[in-house]
Short mmCIF file of N, CA and C in Angstrom, two decimals:
data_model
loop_
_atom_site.label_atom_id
_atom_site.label_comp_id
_atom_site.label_asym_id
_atom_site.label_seq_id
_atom_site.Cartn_x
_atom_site.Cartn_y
_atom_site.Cartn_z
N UNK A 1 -0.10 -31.81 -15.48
CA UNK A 1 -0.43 -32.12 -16.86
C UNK A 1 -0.49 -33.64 -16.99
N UNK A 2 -1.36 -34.52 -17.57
CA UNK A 2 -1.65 -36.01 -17.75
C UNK A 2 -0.95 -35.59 -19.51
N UNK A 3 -0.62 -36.79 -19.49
CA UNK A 3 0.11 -37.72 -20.78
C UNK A 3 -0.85 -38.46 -21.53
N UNK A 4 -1.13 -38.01 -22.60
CA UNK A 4 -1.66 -38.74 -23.42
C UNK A 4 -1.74 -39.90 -24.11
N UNK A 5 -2.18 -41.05 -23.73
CA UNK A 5 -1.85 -42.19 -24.11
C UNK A 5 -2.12 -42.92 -25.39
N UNK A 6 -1.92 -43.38 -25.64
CA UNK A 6 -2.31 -43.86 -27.56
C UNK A 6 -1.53 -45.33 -27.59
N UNK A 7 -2.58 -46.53 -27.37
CA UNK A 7 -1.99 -47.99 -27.71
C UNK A 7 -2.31 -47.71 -29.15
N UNK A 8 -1.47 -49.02 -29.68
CA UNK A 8 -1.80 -49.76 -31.27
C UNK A 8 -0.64 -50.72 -31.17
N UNK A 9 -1.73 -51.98 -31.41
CA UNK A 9 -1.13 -53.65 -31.14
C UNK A 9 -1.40 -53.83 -32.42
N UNK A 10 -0.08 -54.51 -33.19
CA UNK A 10 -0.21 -54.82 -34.61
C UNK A 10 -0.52 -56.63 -34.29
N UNK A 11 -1.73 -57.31 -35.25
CA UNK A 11 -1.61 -58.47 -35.27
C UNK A 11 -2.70 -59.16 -33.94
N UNK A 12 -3.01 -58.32 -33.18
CA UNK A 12 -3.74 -58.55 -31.97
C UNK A 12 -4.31 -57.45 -31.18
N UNK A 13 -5.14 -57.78 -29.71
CA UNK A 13 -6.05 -56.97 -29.40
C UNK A 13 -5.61 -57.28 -27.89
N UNK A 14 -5.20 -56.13 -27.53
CA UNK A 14 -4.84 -55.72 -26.06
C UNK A 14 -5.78 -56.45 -24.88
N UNK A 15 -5.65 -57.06 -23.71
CA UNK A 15 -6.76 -56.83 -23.09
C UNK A 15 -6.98 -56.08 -22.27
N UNK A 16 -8.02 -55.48 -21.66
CA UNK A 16 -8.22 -54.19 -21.15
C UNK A 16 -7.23 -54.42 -19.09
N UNK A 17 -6.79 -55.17 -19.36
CA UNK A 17 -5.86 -55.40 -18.03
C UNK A 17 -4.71 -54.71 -18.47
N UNK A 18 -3.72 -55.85 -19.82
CA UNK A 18 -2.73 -55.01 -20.49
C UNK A 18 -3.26 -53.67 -20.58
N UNK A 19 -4.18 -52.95 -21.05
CA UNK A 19 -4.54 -51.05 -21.39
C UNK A 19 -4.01 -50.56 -20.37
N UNK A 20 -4.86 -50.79 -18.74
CA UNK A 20 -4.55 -50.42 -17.48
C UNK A 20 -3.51 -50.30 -16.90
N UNK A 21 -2.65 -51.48 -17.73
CA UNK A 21 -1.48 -51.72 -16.58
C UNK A 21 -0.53 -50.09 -17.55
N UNK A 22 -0.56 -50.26 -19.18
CA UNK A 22 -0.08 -49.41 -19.60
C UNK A 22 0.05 -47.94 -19.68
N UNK A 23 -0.97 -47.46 -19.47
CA UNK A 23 -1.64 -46.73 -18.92
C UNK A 23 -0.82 -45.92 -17.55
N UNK A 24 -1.11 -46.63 -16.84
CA UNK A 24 -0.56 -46.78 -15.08
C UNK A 24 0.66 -46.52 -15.26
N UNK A 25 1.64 -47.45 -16.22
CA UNK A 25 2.95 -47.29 -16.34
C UNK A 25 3.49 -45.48 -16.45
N UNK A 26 2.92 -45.46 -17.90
CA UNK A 26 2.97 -44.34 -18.93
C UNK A 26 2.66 -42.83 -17.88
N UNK A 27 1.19 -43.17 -17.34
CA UNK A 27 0.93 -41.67 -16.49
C UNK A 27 2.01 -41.19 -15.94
N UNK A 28 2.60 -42.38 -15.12
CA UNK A 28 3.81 -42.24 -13.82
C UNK A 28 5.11 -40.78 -14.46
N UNK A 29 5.43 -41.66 -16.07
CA UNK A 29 6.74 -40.57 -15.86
C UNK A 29 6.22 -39.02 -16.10
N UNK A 30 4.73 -38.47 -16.29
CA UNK A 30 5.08 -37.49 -15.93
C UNK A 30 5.44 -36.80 -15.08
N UNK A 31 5.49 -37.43 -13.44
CA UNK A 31 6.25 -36.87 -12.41
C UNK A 31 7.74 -36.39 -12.81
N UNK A 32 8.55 -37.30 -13.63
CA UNK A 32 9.80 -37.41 -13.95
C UNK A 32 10.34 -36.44 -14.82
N UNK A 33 9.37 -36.13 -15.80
CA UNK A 33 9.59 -35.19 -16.77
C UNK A 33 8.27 -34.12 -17.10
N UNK A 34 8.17 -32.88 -16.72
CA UNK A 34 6.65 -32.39 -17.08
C UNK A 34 6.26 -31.84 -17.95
N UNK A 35 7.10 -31.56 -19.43
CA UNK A 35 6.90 -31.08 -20.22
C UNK A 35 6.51 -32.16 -21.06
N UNK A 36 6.11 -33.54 -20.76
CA UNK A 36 5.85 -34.61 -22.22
C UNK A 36 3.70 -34.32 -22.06
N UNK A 37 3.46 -34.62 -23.44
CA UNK A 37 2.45 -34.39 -23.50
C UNK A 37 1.88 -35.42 -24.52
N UNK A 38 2.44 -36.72 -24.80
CA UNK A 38 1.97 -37.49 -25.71
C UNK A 38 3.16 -38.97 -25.27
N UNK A 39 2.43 -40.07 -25.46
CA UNK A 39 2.76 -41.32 -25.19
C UNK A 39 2.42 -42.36 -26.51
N UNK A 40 3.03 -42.80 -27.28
CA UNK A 40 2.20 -43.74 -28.53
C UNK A 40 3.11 -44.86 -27.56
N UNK A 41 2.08 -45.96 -27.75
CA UNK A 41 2.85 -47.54 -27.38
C UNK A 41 2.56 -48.30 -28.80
N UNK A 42 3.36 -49.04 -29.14
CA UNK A 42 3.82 -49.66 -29.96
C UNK A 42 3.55 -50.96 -29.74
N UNK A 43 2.61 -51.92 -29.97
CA UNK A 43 2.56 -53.57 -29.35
C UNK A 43 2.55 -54.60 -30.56
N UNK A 44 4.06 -55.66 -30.94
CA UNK A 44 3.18 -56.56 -31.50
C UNK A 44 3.69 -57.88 -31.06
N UNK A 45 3.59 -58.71 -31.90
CA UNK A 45 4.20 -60.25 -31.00
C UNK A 45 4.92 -60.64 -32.75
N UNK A 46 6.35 -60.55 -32.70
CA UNK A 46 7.60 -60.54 -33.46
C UNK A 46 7.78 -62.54 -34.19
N UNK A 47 6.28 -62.94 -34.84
CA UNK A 47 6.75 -64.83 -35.22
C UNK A 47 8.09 -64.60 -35.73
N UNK A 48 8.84 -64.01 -35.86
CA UNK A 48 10.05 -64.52 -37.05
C UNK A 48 11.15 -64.01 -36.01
N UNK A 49 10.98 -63.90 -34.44
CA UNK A 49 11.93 -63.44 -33.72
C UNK A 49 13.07 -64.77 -33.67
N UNK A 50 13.96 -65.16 -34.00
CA UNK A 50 15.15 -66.20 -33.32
C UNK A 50 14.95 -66.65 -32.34
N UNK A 51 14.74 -66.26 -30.90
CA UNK A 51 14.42 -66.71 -29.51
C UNK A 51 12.63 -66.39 -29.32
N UNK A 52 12.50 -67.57 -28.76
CA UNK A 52 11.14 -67.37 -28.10
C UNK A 52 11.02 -66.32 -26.93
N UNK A 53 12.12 -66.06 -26.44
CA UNK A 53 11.84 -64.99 -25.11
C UNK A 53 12.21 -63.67 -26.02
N UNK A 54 12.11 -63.41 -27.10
CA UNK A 54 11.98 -61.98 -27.59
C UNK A 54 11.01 -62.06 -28.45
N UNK A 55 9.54 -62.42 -28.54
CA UNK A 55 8.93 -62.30 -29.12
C UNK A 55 7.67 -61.31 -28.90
N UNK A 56 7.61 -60.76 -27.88
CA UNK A 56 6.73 -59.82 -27.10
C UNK A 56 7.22 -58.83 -27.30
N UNK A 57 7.06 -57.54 -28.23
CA UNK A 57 7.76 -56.24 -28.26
C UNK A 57 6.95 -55.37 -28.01
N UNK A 58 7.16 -54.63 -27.33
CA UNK A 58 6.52 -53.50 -26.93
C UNK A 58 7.77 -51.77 -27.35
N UNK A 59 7.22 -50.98 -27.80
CA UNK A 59 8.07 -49.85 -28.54
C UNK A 59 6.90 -48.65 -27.80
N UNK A 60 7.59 -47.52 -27.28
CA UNK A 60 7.27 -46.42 -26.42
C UNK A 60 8.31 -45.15 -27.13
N UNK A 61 7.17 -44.43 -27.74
CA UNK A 61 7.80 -42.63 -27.92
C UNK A 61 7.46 -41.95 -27.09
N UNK A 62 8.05 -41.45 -26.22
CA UNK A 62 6.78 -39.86 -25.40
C UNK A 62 7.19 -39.00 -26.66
N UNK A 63 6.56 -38.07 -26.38
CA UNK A 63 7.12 -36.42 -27.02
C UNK A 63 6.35 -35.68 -25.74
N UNK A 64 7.15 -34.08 -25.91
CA UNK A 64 6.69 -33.38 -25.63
C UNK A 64 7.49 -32.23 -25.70
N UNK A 65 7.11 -30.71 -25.08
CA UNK A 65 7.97 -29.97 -25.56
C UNK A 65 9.74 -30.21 -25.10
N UNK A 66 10.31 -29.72 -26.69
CA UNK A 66 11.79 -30.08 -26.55
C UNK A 66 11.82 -31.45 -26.54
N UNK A 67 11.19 -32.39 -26.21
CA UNK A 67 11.17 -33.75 -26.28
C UNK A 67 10.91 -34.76 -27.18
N UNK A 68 12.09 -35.76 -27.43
CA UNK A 68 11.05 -36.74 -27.73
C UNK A 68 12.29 -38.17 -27.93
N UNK A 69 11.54 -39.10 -27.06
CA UNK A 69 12.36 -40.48 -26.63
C UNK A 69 11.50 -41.42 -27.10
N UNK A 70 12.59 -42.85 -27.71
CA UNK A 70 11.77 -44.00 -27.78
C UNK A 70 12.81 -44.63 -27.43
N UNK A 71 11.82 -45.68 -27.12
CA UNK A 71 12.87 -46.87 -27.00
C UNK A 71 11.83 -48.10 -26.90
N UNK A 72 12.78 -49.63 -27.28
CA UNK A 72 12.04 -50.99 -27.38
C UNK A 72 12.27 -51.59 -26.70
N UNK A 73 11.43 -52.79 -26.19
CA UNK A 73 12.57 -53.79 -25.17
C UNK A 73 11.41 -55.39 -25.65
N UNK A 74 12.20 -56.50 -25.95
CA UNK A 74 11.32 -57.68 -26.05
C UNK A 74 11.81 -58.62 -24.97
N UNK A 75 10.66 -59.73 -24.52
CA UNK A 75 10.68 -60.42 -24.12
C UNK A 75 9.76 -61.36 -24.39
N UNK A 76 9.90 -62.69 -23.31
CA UNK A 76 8.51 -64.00 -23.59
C UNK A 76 6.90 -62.77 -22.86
N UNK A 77 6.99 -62.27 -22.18
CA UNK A 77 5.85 -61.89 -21.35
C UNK A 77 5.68 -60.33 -22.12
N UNK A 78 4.34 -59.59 -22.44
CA UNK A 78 4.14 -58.23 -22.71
C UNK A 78 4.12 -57.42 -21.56
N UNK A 79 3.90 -57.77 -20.25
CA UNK A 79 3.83 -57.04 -19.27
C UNK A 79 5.31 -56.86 -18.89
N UNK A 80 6.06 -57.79 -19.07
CA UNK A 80 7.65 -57.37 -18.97
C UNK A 80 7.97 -56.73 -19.51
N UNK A 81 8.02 -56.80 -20.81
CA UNK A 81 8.47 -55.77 -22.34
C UNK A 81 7.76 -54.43 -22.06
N UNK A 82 6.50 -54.12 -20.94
CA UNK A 82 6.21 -52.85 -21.28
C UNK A 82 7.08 -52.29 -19.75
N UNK A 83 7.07 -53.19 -18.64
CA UNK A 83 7.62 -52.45 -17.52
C UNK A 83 9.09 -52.22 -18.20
N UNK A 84 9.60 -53.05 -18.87
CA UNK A 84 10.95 -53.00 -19.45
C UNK A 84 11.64 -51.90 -20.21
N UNK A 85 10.37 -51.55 -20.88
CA UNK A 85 10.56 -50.08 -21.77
C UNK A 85 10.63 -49.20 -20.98
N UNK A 86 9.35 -49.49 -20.16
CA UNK A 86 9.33 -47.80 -19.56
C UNK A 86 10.61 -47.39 -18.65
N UNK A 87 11.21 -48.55 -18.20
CA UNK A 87 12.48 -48.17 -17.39
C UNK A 87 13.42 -47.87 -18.35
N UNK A 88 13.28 -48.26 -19.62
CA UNK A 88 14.44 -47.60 -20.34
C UNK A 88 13.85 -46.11 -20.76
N UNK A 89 12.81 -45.70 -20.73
CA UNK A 89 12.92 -44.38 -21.52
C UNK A 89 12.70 -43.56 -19.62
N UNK A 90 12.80 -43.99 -18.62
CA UNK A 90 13.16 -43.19 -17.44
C UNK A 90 14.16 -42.82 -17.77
N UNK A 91 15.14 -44.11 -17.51
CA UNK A 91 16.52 -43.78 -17.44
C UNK A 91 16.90 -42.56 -19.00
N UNK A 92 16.35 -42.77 -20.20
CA UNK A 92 16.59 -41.65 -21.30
C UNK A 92 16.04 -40.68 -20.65
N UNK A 93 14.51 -40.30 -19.92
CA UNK A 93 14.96 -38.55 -18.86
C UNK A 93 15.77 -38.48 -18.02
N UNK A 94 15.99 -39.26 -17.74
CA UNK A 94 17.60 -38.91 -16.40
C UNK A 94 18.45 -37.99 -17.18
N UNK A 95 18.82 -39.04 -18.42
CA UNK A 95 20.10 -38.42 -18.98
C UNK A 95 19.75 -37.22 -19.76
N UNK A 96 18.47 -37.12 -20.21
CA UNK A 96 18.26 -35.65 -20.91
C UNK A 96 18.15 -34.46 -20.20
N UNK A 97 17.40 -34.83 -18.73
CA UNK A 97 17.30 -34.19 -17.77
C UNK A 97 18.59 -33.29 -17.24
N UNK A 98 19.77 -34.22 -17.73
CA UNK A 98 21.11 -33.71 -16.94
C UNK A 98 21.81 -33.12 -17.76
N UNK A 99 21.11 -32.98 -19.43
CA UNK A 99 22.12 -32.22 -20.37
C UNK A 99 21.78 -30.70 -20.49
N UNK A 100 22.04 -29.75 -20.80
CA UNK A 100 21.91 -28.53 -20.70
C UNK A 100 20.46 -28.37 -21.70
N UNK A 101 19.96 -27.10 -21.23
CA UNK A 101 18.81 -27.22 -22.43
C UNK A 101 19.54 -25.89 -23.10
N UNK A 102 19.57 -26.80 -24.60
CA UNK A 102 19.70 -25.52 -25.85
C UNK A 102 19.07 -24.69 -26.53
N UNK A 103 19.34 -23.82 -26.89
CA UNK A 103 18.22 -23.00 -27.49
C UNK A 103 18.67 -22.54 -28.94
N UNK A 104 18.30 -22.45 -29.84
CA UNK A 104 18.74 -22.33 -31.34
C UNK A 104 19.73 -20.68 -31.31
N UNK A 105 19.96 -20.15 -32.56
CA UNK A 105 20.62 -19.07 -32.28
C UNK A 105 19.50 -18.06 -32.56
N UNK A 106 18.60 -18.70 -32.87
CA UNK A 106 17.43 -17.06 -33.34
C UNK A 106 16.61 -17.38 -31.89
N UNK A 107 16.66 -18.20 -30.97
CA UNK A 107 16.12 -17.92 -29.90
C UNK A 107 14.91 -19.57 -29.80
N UNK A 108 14.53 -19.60 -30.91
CA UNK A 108 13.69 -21.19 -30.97
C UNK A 108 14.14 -22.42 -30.55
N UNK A 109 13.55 -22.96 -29.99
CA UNK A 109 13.75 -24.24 -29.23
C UNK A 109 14.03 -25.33 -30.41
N UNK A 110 14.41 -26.32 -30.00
CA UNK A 110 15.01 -27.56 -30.86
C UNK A 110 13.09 -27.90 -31.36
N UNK A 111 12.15 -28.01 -30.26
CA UNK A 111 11.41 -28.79 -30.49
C UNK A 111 9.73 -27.57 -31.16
N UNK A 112 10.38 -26.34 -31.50
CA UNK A 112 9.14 -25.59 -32.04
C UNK A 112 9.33 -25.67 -33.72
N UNK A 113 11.04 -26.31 -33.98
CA UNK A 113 11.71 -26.77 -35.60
C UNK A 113 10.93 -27.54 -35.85
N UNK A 114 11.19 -28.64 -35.44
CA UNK A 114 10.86 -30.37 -34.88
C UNK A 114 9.59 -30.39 -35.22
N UNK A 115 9.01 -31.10 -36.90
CA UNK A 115 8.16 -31.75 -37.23
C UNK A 115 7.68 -33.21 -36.01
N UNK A 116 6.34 -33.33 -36.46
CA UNK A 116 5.70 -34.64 -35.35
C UNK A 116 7.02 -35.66 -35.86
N UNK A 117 6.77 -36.59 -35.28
CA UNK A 117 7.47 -37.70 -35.64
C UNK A 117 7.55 -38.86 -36.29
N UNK A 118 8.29 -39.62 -37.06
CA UNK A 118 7.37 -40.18 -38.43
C UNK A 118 6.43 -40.86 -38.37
N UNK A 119 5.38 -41.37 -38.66
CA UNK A 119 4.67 -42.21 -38.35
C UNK A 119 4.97 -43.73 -39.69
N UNK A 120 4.72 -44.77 -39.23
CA UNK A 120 4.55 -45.56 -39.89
C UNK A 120 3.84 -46.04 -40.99
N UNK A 121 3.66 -46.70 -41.91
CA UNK A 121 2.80 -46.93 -42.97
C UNK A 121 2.23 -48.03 -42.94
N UNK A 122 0.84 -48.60 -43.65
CA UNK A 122 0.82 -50.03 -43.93
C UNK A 122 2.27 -51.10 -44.30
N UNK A 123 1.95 -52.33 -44.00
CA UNK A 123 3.21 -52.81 -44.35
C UNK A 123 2.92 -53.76 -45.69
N UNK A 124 1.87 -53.07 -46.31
CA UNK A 124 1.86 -53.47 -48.09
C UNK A 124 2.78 -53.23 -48.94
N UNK A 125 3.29 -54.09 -50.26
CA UNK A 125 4.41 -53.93 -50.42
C UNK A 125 3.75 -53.19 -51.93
N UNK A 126 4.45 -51.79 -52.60
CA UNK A 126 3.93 -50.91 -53.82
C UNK A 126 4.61 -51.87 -54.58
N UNK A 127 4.54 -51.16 -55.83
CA UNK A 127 4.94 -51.90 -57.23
C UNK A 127 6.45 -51.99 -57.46
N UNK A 128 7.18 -51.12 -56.74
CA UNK A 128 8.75 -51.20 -56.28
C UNK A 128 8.99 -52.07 -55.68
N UNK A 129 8.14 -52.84 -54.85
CA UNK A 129 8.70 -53.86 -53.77
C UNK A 129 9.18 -53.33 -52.51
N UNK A 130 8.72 -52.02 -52.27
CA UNK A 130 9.18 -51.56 -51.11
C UNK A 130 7.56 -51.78 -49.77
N UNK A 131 8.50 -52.52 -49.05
CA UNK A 131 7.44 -53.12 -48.03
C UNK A 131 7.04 -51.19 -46.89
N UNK A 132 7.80 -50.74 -46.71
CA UNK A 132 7.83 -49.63 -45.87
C UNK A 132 8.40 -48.11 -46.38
N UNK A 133 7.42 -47.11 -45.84
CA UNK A 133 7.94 -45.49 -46.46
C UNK A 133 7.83 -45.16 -45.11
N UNK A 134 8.82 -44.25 -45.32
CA UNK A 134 8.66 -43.17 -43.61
C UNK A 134 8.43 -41.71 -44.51
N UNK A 135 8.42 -41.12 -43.78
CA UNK A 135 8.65 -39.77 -44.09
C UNK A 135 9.10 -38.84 -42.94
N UNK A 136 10.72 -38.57 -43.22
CA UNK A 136 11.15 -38.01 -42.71
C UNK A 136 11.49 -35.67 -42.41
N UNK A 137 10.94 -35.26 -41.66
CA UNK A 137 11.28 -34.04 -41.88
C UNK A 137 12.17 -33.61 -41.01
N UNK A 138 13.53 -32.93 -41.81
CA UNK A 138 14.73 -32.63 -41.33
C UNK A 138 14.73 -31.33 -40.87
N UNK A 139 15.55 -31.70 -39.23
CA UNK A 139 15.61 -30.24 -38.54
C UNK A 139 16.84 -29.95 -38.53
N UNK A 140 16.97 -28.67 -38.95
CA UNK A 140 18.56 -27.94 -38.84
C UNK A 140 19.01 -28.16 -37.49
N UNK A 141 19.48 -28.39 -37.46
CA UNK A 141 21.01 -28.78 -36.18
C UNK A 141 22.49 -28.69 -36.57
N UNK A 142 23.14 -28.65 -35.77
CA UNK A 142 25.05 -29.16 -35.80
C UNK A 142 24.89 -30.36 -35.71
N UNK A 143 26.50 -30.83 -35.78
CA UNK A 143 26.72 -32.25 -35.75
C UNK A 143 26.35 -32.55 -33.92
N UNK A 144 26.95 -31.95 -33.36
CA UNK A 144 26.98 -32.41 -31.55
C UNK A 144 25.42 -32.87 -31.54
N UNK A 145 24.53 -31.87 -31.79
CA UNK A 145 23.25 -31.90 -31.54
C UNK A 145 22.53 -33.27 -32.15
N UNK A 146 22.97 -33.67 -33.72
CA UNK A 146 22.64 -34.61 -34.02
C UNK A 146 22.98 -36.10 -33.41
N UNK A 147 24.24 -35.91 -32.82
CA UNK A 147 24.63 -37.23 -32.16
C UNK A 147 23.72 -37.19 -30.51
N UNK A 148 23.81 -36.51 -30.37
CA UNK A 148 22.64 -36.16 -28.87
C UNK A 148 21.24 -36.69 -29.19
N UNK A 149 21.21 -36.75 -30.43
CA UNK A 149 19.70 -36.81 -30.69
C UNK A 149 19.35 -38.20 -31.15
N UNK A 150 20.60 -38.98 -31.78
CA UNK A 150 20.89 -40.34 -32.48
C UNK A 150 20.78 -41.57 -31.09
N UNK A 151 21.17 -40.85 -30.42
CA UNK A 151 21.44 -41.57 -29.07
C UNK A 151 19.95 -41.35 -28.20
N UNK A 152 19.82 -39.92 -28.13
CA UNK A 152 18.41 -39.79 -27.48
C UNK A 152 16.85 -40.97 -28.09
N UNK A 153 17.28 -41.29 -29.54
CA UNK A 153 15.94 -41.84 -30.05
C UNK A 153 16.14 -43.39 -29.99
N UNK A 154 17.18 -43.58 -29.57
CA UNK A 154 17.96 -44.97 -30.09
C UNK A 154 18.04 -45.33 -31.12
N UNK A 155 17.90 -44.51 -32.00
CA UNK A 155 18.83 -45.07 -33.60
C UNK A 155 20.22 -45.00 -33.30
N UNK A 156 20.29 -46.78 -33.88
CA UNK A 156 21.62 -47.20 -33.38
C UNK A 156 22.17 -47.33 -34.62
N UNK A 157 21.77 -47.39 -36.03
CA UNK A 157 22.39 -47.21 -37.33
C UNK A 157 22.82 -46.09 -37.39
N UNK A 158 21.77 -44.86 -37.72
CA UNK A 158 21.82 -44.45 -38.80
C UNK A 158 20.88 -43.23 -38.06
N UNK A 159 21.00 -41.90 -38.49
CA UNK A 159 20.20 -40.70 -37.88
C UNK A 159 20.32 -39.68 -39.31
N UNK A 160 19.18 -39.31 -39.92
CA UNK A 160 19.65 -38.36 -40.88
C UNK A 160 18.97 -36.99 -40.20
N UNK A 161 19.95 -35.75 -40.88
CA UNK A 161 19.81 -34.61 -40.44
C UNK A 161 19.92 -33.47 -41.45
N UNK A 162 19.29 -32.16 -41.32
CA UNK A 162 19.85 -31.25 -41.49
C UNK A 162 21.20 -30.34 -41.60
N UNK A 163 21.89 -30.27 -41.91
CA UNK A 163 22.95 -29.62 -41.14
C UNK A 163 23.37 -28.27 -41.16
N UNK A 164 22.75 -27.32 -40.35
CA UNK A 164 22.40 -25.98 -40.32
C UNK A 164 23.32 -24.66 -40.90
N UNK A 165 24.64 -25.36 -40.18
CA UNK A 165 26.01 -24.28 -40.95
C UNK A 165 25.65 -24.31 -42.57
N UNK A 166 25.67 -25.17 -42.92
CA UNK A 166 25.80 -25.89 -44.54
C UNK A 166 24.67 -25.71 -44.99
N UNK A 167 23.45 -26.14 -44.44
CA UNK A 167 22.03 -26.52 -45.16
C UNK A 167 21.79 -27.78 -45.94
N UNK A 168 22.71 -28.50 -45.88
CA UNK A 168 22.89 -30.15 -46.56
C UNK A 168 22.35 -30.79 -45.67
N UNK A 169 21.66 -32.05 -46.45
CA UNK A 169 21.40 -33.22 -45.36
C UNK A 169 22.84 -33.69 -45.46
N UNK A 170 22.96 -34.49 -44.19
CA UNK A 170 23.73 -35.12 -43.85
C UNK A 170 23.35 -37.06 -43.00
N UNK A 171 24.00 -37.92 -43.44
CA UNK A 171 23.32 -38.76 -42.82
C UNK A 171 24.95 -38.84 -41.41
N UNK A 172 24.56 -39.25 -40.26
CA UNK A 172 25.42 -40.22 -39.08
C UNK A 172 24.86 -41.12 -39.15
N UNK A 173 26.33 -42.06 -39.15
CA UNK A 173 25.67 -43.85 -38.84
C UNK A 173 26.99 -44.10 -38.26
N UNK A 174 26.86 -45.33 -37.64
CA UNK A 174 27.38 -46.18 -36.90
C UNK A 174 28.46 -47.10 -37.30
N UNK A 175 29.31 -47.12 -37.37
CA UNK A 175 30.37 -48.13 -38.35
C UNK A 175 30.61 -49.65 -37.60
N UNK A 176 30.98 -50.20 -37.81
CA UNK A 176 30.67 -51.52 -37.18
C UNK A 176 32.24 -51.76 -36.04
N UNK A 177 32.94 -50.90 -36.14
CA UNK A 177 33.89 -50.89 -35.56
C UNK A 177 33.36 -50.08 -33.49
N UNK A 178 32.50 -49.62 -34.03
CA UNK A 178 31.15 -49.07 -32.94
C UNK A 178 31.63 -46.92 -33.35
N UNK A 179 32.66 -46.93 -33.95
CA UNK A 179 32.58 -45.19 -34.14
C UNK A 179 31.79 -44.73 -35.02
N UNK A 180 31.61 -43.62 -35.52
CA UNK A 180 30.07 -42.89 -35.94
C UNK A 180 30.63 -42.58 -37.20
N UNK A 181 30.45 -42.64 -38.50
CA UNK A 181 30.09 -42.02 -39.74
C UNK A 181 30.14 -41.04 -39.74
N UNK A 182 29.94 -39.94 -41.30
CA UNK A 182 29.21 -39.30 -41.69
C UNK A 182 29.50 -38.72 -43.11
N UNK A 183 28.10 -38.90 -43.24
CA UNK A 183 28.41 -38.89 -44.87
C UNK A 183 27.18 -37.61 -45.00
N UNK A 184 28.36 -36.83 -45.96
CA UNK A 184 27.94 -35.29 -46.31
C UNK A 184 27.38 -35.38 -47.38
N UNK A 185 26.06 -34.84 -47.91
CA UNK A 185 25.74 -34.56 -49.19
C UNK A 185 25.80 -33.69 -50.16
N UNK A 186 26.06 -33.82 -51.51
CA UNK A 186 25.98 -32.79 -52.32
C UNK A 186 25.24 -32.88 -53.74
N UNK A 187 24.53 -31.86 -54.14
CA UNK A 187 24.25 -32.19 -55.17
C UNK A 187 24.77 -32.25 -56.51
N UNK A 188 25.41 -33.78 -57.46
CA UNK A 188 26.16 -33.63 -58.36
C UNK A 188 26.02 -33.36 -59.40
#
């Protein structure tokens, strides 16, 4: 099965060397993992970064079935930032690779629940002043599953969820002490 690739460079225009090399990268892990069936790369160049050697970001989701990993990595060079990623979302199949695969209790997979994944918006700001909307759709899970999954995407804040016993969203976040949150919802 080939991996579907999908650039989008905010602010600039790839050159068809960078495509290739990405490309090349991206095909590779399907040896590693064979159920991914989609690759978005993420490219922009970060002016308001603090250091000049993190201004090259490159951001990588695969999905595929049961799947789905991202991760970022910046540097001064884009060809670093993309070999850079892709070794981080290897190393994220290693470790998914080695966790048990679950299966819901009616028999459905985590990832046949599992809306696409959010996509981004213009970064125009509405009449609220809100520069950015996601849109999030929540999959029933437990707590274990959600922290598996907080970690799997690298959200390092904050992960909101379903929470299946209950049917409440629930948000996990990160406390600055480095232990995990969680704040239960109800309606008052």
């Amino acid at each position: 099965m080939t991996v579907r690739v999908d650039i989008h460079a905010q602010d600039f225009e790839p050159t068809e060397r960078l495509r290739d090399h990405i490309v090349t990268r991206i095909a590779k892990l399907d040896r590693f993992l064979d159920v991914l069936e989609s690759a978005r790369v993420d490219l922009r160049y970060a002016k308001a970064a603090r250091s000049a050697q993190d201004r090259q970001v490159a951001q990588v989701t695969v999905k595929g079935k049961g799947v789905v990993l991202r991760a970022e990595e910046r540097s001064n060079d884009m060809f670093a930032s993309v070999d850079a990623v892709v070794e981080k979302i290897h190393r994220q199949m290693d470790r998914y690779k080695g966790r048990r695969w679950k299966a819901r209790g009616d028999g459905r997979s985590a990832a046949e629940v599992s809306p696409e994944a959010m996509e981004p918006e213009a970064p125009d700001r509405d009449a609220l002043g809100v520069a950015r909307r996601k849109k999030v759709a929540l999959t029933p899970m437990g707590l274990p599953e959600a922290m598996e999954q907080m970690s799997l995407l690298s959200h390092e804040d904050f992960f909101i969820f379903l929470h299946a016993p209950t049917n409440q969203v629930h948000v996990l976040y990160r406390r600055r002490d480095g232990s995990l949150g969680l704040i239960e919802t109800e309606i008052g």
